[in-house]
Amino acid sequence: GAGVSQSPSNKVTEKGKDVELRCDPISGHTALYWYRQSLGQGLEFLIYFQGNSAPDKSGLPSDRFSAERTGGSVSTLTIQRTQQEDSAVYLCASTPTNRAAEAFFGQGTRLTVV
Amino acid sequence: QQPVQSPQAVILREGEDAVINCSSSKALYSVHWYRQKHGEAPVFLMILLKGGEQKGHEKISASFNEKKQQSSLYLTASQLSYSGTYFCGTEGGANSGYALNFGKGTSLLVTP
């Protein structure tokens, strides 16, 4: 079956513009994560959705970042007034259950803010 | 809440062994290990649940010491295909949050 799909794969935007990144998780997966990976850095946790529970937003770096997950499926990560330091690869992952389950990653969106 | 990995980088010759360590300051429910090759998405290796179990995956195995909140990944008789960045991910206990948090990774290069 299809894996986690992210779009766009690459995005170049001007500083100050808003961007939306999309993630289509594997069908039936209840948990969805967003991570940010900067050059040579680890996987920085951003936000975690689990079923109908309130999302864990503890990793969002500023109020310019927000995310939503509609109908327990597709998720959108929005970055407002982008800054150059937002340049990174944004990875989405989904898991079939909320605990101790393999995370399936998408190929990521490479965001470049110029 | 981010686990700490060590070492940051390892260079091996083919056939040599390596150990990658992961430690956390919080009580853990599980530890995950993933490998990421350059330009690709991370790929799952294994999960260890609290209970101190050890799991194996061909010549790659791992242990989890719940009391010390530490996990180690063991790569034996390394192959060229083992090259990549290894990440440990941790899920906390009931009072530590459930989100899967990853360390900064360990870069492993296996040379001929």
PDB file of N, CA, C and O in Angstrom, chain B residues 19-79:
ATOM      1  N   VAL B  19      29.204   0.237  18.976  1.00  0.00           N
ATOM      2  CA  VAL B  19      28.118   0.392  19.947  1.00  0.00           C
ATOM      3  C   VAL B  19      27.699   1.855  19.960  1.00  0.00           C
ATOM      4  O   VAL B  19      28.544   2.754  20.039  1.00  0.00           O
ATOM      5  N   ILE B  20      26.400   2.081  19.876  1.00  0.00           N
ATOM      6  CA  ILE B  20      25.843   3.428  19.951  1.00  0.00           C
ATOM      7  C   ILE B  20      24.950   3.485  21.176  1.00  0.00           C
ATOM      8  O   ILE B  20      24.121   2.607  21.390  1.00  0.00           O
ATOM      9  N   ASN B  21      25.145   4.504  21.979  1.00  0.00           N
ATOM     10  CA  ASN B  21      24.422   4.627  23.230  1.00  0.00           C
ATOM     11  C   ASN B  21      23.380   5.738  23.183  1.00  0.00           C
ATOM     12  O   ASN B  21      23.540   6.733  22.485  1.00  0.00           O
ATOM     13  N   CYS B  22      22.343   5.530  23.982  1.00  0.00           N
ATOM     14  CA  CYS B  22      21.235   6.485  24.046  1.00  0.00           C
ATOM     15  C   CYS B  22      20.788   6.576  25.494  1.00  0.00           C
ATOM     16  O   CYS B  22      20.544   5.536  26.129  1.00  0.00           O
ATOM     17  N   SER B  23      20.687   7.763  26.014  1.00  0.00           N
ATOM     18  CA  SER B  23      20.270   7.903  27.401  1.00  0.00           C
ATOM     19  C   SER B  23      19.248   9.016  27.536  1.00  0.00           C
ATOM     20  O   SER B  23      19.228   9.965  26.751  1.00  0.00           O
ATOM     21  N   SER B  24      18.406   8.872  28.554  1.00  0.00           N
ATOM     22  CA  SER B  24      17.343   9.837  28.772  1.00  0.00           C
ATOM     23  C   SER B  24      17.302  10.230  30.236  1.00  0.00           C
ATOM     24  O   SER B  24      17.670   9.445  31.113  1.00  0.00           O
ATOM     25  N   SER B  25      16.826  11.441  30.487  1.00  0.00           N
ATOM     26  CA  SER B  25      16.718  11.923  31.868  1.00  0.00           C
ATOM     27  C   SER B  25      15.331  11.617  32.450  1.00  0.00           C
ATOM     28  O   SER B  25      15.075  11.905  33.609  1.00  0.00           O
ATOM     29  N   LYS B  26      14.455  11.047  31.624  1.00  0.00           N
ATOM     30  CA  LYS B  26      13.104  10.776  32.105  1.00  0.00           C
ATOM     31  C   LYS B  26      12.815   9.282  32.030  1.00  0.00           C
ATOM     32  O   LYS B  26      13.478   8.542  31.300  1.00  0.00           O
ATOM     33  N   ALA B  27      11.793   8.865  32.780  1.00  0.00           N
ATOM     34  CA  ALA B  27      11.379   7.466  32.735  1.00  0.00           C
ATOM     35  C   ALA B  27      10.866   7.145  31.338  1.00  0.00           C
ATOM     36  O   ALA B  27      10.158   7.942  30.732  1.00  0.00           O
ATOM     37  N   LEU B  28      11.249   5.995  30.850  1.00  0.00           N
ATOM     38  CA  LEU B  28      10.924   5.634  29.479  1.00  0.00           C
ATOM     39  C   LEU B  28       9.936   4.484  29.392  1.00  0.00           C
ATOM     40  O   LEU B  28       9.971   3.559  30.208  1.00  0.00           O
ATOM     41  N   TYR B  29       9.075   4.564  28.388  1.00  0.00           N
ATOM     42  CA  TYR B  29       8.171   3.463  28.077  1.00  0.00           C
ATOM     43  C   TYR B  29       8.766   2.574  26.996  1.00  0.00           C
ATOM     44  O   TYR B  29       8.632   1.364  27.033  1.00  0.00           O
ATOM     45  N   SER B  30       9.411   3.193  26.041  1.00  0.00           N
ATOM     46  CA  SER B  30      10.015   2.422  24.957  1.00  0.00           C
ATOM     47  C   SER B  30      11.159   3.196  24.336  1.00  0.00           C
ATOM     48  O   SER B  30      11.267   4.422  24.483  1.00  0.00           O
ATOM     49  N   VAL B  31      12.007   2.455  23.650  1.00  0.00           N
ATOM     50  CA  VAL B  31      13.101   3.047  22.886  1.00  0.00           C
ATOM     51  C   VAL B  31      13.019   2.513  21.464  1.00  0.00           C
ATOM     52  O   VAL B  31      12.842   1.323  21.252  1.00  0.00           O
ATOM     53  N   HIS B  32      13.146   3.413  20.503  1.00  0.00           N
ATOM     54  CA  HIS B  32      13.141   3.054  19.088  1.00  0.00           C
ATOM     55  C   HIS B  32      14.527   3.315  18.512  1.00  0.00           C
ATOM     56  O   HIS B  32      15.209   4.243  18.936  1.00  0.00           O
ATOM     57  N   TRP B  33      14.876   2.532  17.487  1.00  0.00           N
ATOM     58  CA  TRP B  33      16.103   2.797  16.738  1.00  0.00           C
ATOM     59  C   TRP B  33      15.775   2.867  15.247  1.00  0.00           C
ATOM     60  O   TRP B  33      15.042   2.012  14.721  1.00  0.00           O
ATOM     61  N   TYR B  34      16.327   3.894  14.591  1.00  0.00           N
ATOM     62  CA  TYR B  34      16.105   4.121  13.157  1.00  0.00           C
ATOM     63  C   TYR B  34      17.445   4.411  12.499  1.00  0.00           C
ATOM     64  O   TYR B  34      18.385   4.888  13.139  1.00  0.00           O
ATOM     65  N   ARG B  35      17.511   4.132  11.222  1.00  0.00           N
ATOM     66  CA  ARG B  35      18.688   4.464  10.426  1.00  0.00           C
ATOM     67  C   ARG B  35      18.258   5.328   9.245  1.00  0.00           C
ATOM     68  O   ARG B  35      17.260   5.023   8.580  1.00  0.00           O
ATOM     69  N   GLN B  36      19.029   6.369   8.995  1.00  0.00           N
ATOM     70  CA  GLN B  36      18.727   7.264   7.879  1.00  0.00           C
ATOM     71  C   GLN B  36      19.947   7.366   6.977  1.00  0.00           C
ATOM     72  O   GLN B  36      21.032   7.725   7.430  1.00  0.00           O
ATOM     73  N   LYS B  37      19.746   7.056   5.720  1.00  0.00           N
ATOM     74  CA  LYS B  37      20.803   7.245   4.739  1.00  0.00           C
ATOM     75  C   LYS B  37      20.635   8.611   4.104  1.00  0.00           C
ATOM     76  O   LYS B  37      19.538   9.173   4.075  1.00  0.00           O
ATOM     77  N   HIS B  38      21.719   9.131   3.583  1.00  0.00           N
ATOM     78  CA  HIS B  38      21.731  10.496   3.065  1.00  0.00           C
ATOM     79  C   HIS B  38      20.637  10.712   2.013  1.00  0.00           C
ATOM     80  O   HIS B  38      20.521   9.948   1.061  1.00  0.00           O
ATOM     81  N   GLY B  39      19.829  11.740   2.238  1.00  0.00           N
ATOM     82  CA  GLY B  39      18.789  12.079   1.277  1.00  0.00           C
ATOM     83  C   GLY B  39      17.548  11.202   1.350  1.00  0.00           C
ATOM     84  O   GLY B  39      16.648  11.344   0.529  1.00  0.00           O
ATOM     85  N   GLU B  40      17.512  10.307   2.335  1.00  0.00           N
ATOM     86  CA  GLU B  40      16.371   9.410   2.453  1.00  0.00           C
ATOM     87  C   GLU B  40      15.661   9.619   3.796  1.00  0.00           C
ATOM     88  O   GLU B  40      16.164  10.276   4.694  1.00  0.00           O
ATOM     89  N   ALA B  41      14.486   9.025   3.898  1.00  0.00           N
ATOM     90  CA  ALA B  41      13.738   9.094   5.155  1.00  0.00           C
ATOM     91  C   ALA B  41      14.311   8.083   6.152  1.00  0.00           C
ATOM     92  O   ALA B  41      14.887   7.062   5.757  1.00  0.00           O
ATOM     93  N   PRO B  42      14.170   8.342   7.436  1.00  0.00           N
ATOM     94  CA  PRO B  42      14.582   7.354   8.439  1.00  0.00           C
ATOM     95  C   PRO B  42      13.802   6.055   8.273  1.00  0.00           C
ATOM     96  O   PRO B  42      12.612   6.069   7.952  1.00  0.00           O
ATOM     97  N   VAL B  43      14.496   4.958   8.523  1.00  0.00           N
ATOM     98  CA  VAL B  43      13.888   3.640   8.405  1.00  0.00           C
ATOM     99  C   VAL B  43      13.984   2.929   9.747  1.00  0.00           C
ATOM    100  O   VAL B  43      15.031   2.929  10.390  1.00  0.00           O
ATOM    101  N   PHE B  44      12.880   2.311  10.124  1.00  0.00           N
ATOM    102  CA  PHE B  44      12.778   1.634  11.409  1.00  0.00           C
ATOM    103  C   PHE B  44      13.705   0.426  11.500  1.00  0.00           C
ATOM    104  O   PHE B  44      13.827  -0.351  10.555  1.00  0.00           O
ATOM    105  N   LEU B  45      14.356   0.280  12.651  1.00  0.00           N
ATOM    106  CA  LEU B  45      15.169  -0.916  12.926  1.00  0.00           C
ATOM    107  C   LEU B  45      14.489  -1.795  13.966  1.00  0.00           C
ATOM    108  O   LEU B  45      14.243  -2.977  13.725  1.00  0.00           O
ATOM    109  N   MET B  46      14.191  -1.221  15.129  1.00  0.00           N
ATOM    110  CA  MET B  46      13.551  -2.013  16.172  1.00  0.00           C
ATOM    111  C   MET B  46      13.012  -1.143  17.286  1.00  0.00           C
ATOM    112  O   MET B  46      13.380   0.024  17.406  1.00  0.00           O
ATOM    113  N   ILE B  47      12.119  -1.736  18.079  1.00  0.00           N
ATOM    114  CA  ILE B  47      11.575  -1.101  19.279  1.00  0.00           C
ATOM    115  C   ILE B  47      11.888  -1.990  20.463  1.00  0.00           C
ATOM    116  O   ILE B  47      11.780  -3.215  20.376  1.00  0.00           O
ATOM    117  N   LEU B  48      12.228  -1.373  21.580  1.00  0.00           N
ATOM    118  CA  LEU B  48      12.414  -2.104  22.826  1.00  0.00           C
ATOM    119  C   LEU B  48      11.487  -1.508  23.870  1.00  0.00           C
ATOM    120  O   LEU B  48      11.422  -0.301  24.037  1.00  0.00           O
ATOM    121  N   LEU B  49      10.765  -2.378  24.543  1.00  0.00           N
ATOM    122  CA  LEU B  49       9.854  -1.933  25.593  1.00  0.00           C
ATOM    123  C   LEU B  49      10.523  -2.061  26.947  1.00  0.00           C
ATOM    124  O   LEU B  49      11.439  -2.859  27.123  1.00  0.00           O
ATOM    125  N   LYS B  50      10.042  -1.315  27.908  1.00  0.00           N
ATOM    126  CA  LYS B  50      10.612  -1.405  29.250  1.00  0.00           C
ATOM    127  C   LYS B  50      10.473  -2.839  29.743  1.00  0.00           C
ATOM    128  O   LYS B  50       9.500  -3.531  29.435  1.00  0.00           O
ATOM    129  N   GLY B  51      11.515  -3.270  30.448  1.00  0.00           N
ATOM    130  CA  GLY B  51      11.573  -4.661  30.859  1.00  0.00           C
ATOM    131  C   GLY B  51      12.963  -5.204  30.642  1.00  0.00           C
ATOM    132  O   GLY B  51      13.257  -6.345  30.963  1.00  0.00           O
ATOM    133  N   GLY B  52      13.847  -4.355  30.066  1.00  0.00           N
ATOM    134  CA  GLY B  52      15.233  -4.756  29.908  1.00  0.00           C
ATOM    135  C   GLY B  52      15.469  -5.784  28.841  1.00  0.00           C
ATOM    136  O   GLY B  52      16.466  -6.476  28.850  1.00  0.00           O
ATOM    137  N   GLU B  53      14.547  -5.886  27.866  1.00  0.00           N
ATOM    138  CA  GLU B  53      14.738  -6.920  26.869  1.00  0.00           C
ATOM    139  C   GLU B  53      15.802  -6.529  25.862  1.00  0.00           C
ATOM    140  O   GLU B  53      16.136  -5.370  25.697  1.00  0.00           O
ATOM    141  N   GLN B  54      16.302  -7.506  25.214  1.00  0.00           N
ATOM    142  CA  GLN B  54      17.250  -7.292  24.146  1.00  0.00           C
ATOM    143  C   GLN B  54      16.659  -7.865  22.870  1.00  0.00           C
ATOM    144  O   GLN B  54      16.101  -8.950  22.868  1.00  0.00           O
ATOM    145  N   LYS B  55      16.779  -7.113  21.789  1.00  0.00           N
ATOM    146  CA  LYS B  55      16.215  -7.578  20.535  1.00  0.00           C
ATOM    147  C   LYS B  55      17.313  -7.651  19.495  1.00  0.00           C
ATOM    148  O   LYS B  55      18.322  -6.982  19.578  1.00  0.00           O
ATOM    149  N   GLY B  56      17.074  -8.440  18.506  1.00  0.00           N
ATOM    150  CA  GLY B  56      18.078  -8.608  17.462  1.00  0.00           C
ATOM    151  C   GLY B  56      17.475  -8.464  16.094  1.00  0.00           C
ATOM    152  O   GLY B  56      16.298  -8.700  15.892  1.00  0.00           O
ATOM    153  N   HIS B  57      18.318  -8.026  15.181  1.00  0.00           N
ATOM    154  CA  HIS B  57      17.895  -7.838  13.792  1.00  0.00           C
ATOM    155  C   HIS B  57      19.108  -8.148  12.944  1.00  0.00           C
ATOM    156  O   HIS B  57      19.937  -7.288  12.680  1.00  0.00           O
ATOM    157  N   GLU B  58      19.244  -9.415  12.537  1.00  0.00           N
ATOM    158  CA  GLU B  58      20.442  -9.903  11.850  1.00  0.00           C
ATOM    159  C   GLU B  58      21.637  -9.613  12.758  1.00  0.00           C
ATOM    160  O   GLU B  58      21.696 -10.071  13.877  1.00  0.00           O
ATOM    161  N   LYS B  59      22.581  -8.822  12.295  1.00  0.00           N
ATOM    162  CA  LYS B  59      23.765  -8.551  13.104  1.00  0.00           C
ATOM    163  C   LYS B  59      23.644  -7.235  13.851  1.00  0.00           C
ATOM    164  O   LYS B  59      24.630  -6.698  14.339  1.00  0.00           O
ATOM    165  N   ILE B  60      22.446  -6.716  13.937  1.00  0.00           N
ATOM    166  CA  ILE B  60      22.197  -5.493  14.678  1.00  0.00           C
ATOM    167  C   ILE B  60      21.256  -5.841  15.818  1.00  0.00           C
ATOM    168  O   ILE B  60      20.175  -6.377  15.596  1.00  0.00           O
ATOM    169  N   SER B  61      21.671  -5.562  17.030  1.00  0.00           N
ATOM    170  CA  SER B  61      20.847  -5.852  18.195  1.00  0.00           C
ATOM    171  C   SER B  61      20.875  -4.671  19.132  1.00  0.00           C
ATOM    172  O   SER B  61      21.664  -3.731  18.957  1.00  0.00           O
ATOM    173  N   ALA B  62      19.990  -4.696  20.115  1.00  0.00           N
ATOM    174  CA  ALA B  62      19.919  -3.579  21.048  1.00  0.00           C
ATOM    175  C   ALA B  62      19.456  -4.066  22.404  1.00  0.00           C
ATOM    176  O   ALA B  62      18.800  -5.104  22.516  1.00  0.00           O
ATOM    177  N   SER B  63      19.810  -3.304  23.404  1.00  0.00           N
ATOM    178  CA  SER B  63      19.380  -3.583  24.764  1.00  0.00           C
ATOM    179  C   SER B  63      18.753  -2.346  25.361  1.00  0.00           C
ATOM    180  O   SER B  63      18.975  -1.222  24.885  1.00  0.00           O
ATOM    181  N   PHE B  64      17.960  -2.531  26.400  1.00  0.00           N
ATOM    182  CA  PHE B  64      17.270  -1.411  27.041  1.00  0.00           C
ATOM    183  C   PHE B  64      17.317  -1.642  28.534  1.00  0.00           C
ATOM    184  O   PHE B  64      16.759  -2.616  29.031  1.00  0.00           O
ATOM    185  N   ASN B  65      18.001  -0.756  29.238  1.00  0.00           N
ATOM    186  CA  ASN B  65      18.064  -0.811  30.691  1.00  0.00           C
ATOM    187  C   ASN B  65      17.096   0.220  31.234  1.00  0.00           C
ATOM    188  O   ASN B  65      17.393   1.426  31.259  1.00  0.00           O
ATOM    189  N   GLU B  66      15.931  -0.262  31.671  1.00  0.00           N
ATOM    190  CA  GLU B  66      14.876   0.644  32.120  1.00  0.00           C
ATOM    191  C   GLU B  66      15.296   1.457  33.329  1.00  0.00           C
ATOM    192  O   GLU B  66      15.020   2.650  33.417  1.00  0.00           O
ATOM    193  N   LYS B  67      15.988   0.807  34.247  1.00  0.00           N
ATOM    194  CA  LYS B  67      16.366   1.494  35.488  1.00  0.00           C
ATOM    195  C   LYS B  67      17.329   2.641  35.217  1.00  0.00           C
ATOM    196  O   LYS B  67      17.249   3.691  35.854  1.00  0.00           O
ATOM    197  N   LYS B  68      18.236   2.433  34.302  1.00  0.00           N
ATOM    198  CA  LYS B  68      19.205   3.480  33.962  1.00  0.00           C
ATOM    199  C   LYS B  68      18.689   4.392  32.846  1.00  0.00           C
ATOM    200  O   LYS B  68      19.358   5.365  32.495  1.00  0.00           O
ATOM    201  N   GLN B  69      17.545   4.060  32.278  1.00  0.00           N
ATOM    202  CA  GLN B  69      16.980   4.845  31.179  1.00  0.00           C
ATOM    203  C   GLN B  69      17.980   4.962  30.032  1.00  0.00           C
ATOM    204  O   GLN B  69      18.207   6.064  29.515  1.00  0.00           O
ATOM    205  N   GLN B  70      18.566   3.843  29.716  1.00  0.00           N
ATOM    206  CA  GLN B  70      19.577   3.812  28.678  1.00  0.00           C
ATOM    207  C   GLN B  70      19.315   2.666  27.703  1.00  0.00           C
ATOM    208  O   GLN B  70      18.779   1.629  28.081  1.00  0.00           O
ATOM    209  N   SER B  71      19.722   2.883  26.483  1.00  0.00           N
ATOM    210  CA  SER B  71      19.662   1.830  25.476  1.00  0.00           C
ATOM    211  C   SER B  71      20.964   1.848  24.686  1.00  0.00           C
ATOM    212  O   SER B  71      21.601   2.899  24.546  1.00  0.00           O
ATOM    213  N   SER B  72      21.351   0.685  24.211  1.00  0.00           N
ATOM    214  CA  SER B  72      22.538   0.590  23.372  1.00  0.00           C
ATOM    215  C   SER B  72      22.214  -0.204  22.119  1.00  0.00           C
ATOM    216  O   SER B  72      21.474  -1.196  22.187  1.00  0.00           O
ATOM    217  N   LEU B  73      22.750   0.245  21.012  1.00  0.00           N
ATOM    218  CA  LEU B  73      22.598  -0.444  19.726  1.00  0.00           C
ATOM    219  C   LEU B  73      23.938  -1.074  19.381  1.00  0.00           C
ATOM    220  O   LEU B  73      24.967  -0.394  19.420  1.00  0.00           O
ATOM    221  N   TYR B  74      23.928  -2.356  19.099  1.00  0.00           N
ATOM    222  CA  TYR B  74      25.149  -3.100  18.814  1.00  0.00           C
ATOM    223  C   TYR B  74      25.167  -3.501  17.344  1.00  0.00           C
ATOM    224  O   TYR B  74      24.236  -4.158  16.869  1.00  0.00           O
ATOM    225  N   LEU B  75      26.219  -3.098  16.659  1.00  0.00           N
ATOM    226  CA  LEU B  75      26.391  -3.497  15.259  1.00  0.00           C
ATOM    227  C   LEU B  75      27.635  -4.378  15.187  1.00  0.00           C
ATOM    228  O   LEU B  75      28.736  -3.925  15.493  1.00  0.00           O
ATOM    229  N   THR B  76      27.447  -5.619  14.828  1.00  0.00           N
ATOM    230  CA  THR B  76      28.563  -6.548  14.782  1.00  0.00           C
ATOM    231  C   THR B  76      28.915  -6.893  13.349  1.00  0.00           C
ATOM    232  O   THR B  76      28.038  -6.938  12.475  1.00  0.00           O
ATOM    233  N   ALA B  77      30.195  -7.118  13.131  1.00  0.00           N
ATOM    234  CA  ALA B  77      30.691  -7.477  11.804  1.00  0.00           C
ATOM    235  C   ALA B  77      30.099  -6.532  10.759  1.00  0.00           C
ATOM    236  O   ALA B  77      29.429  -6.967   9.821  1.00  0.00           O
ATOM    237  N   SER B  78      30.343  -5.246  10.945  1.00  0.00           N
ATOM    238  CA  SER B  78      29.675  -4.218  10.143  1.00  0.00           C
ATOM    239  C   SER B  78      29.878  -4.418   8.643  1.00  0.00           C
ATOM    240  O   SER B  78      30.921  -4.884   8.190  1.00  0.00           O
ATOM    241  N   GLN B  79      28.857  -4.042   7.917  1.00  0.00           N
ATOM    242  CA  GLN B  79      28.872  -4.112   6.456  1.00  0.00           C
ATOM    243  C   GLN B  79      28.806  -2.693   5.895  1.00  0.00           C
ATOM    244  O   GLN B  79      28.378  -1.764   6.579  1.00  0.00           O
TER     245      GLN B  79
END
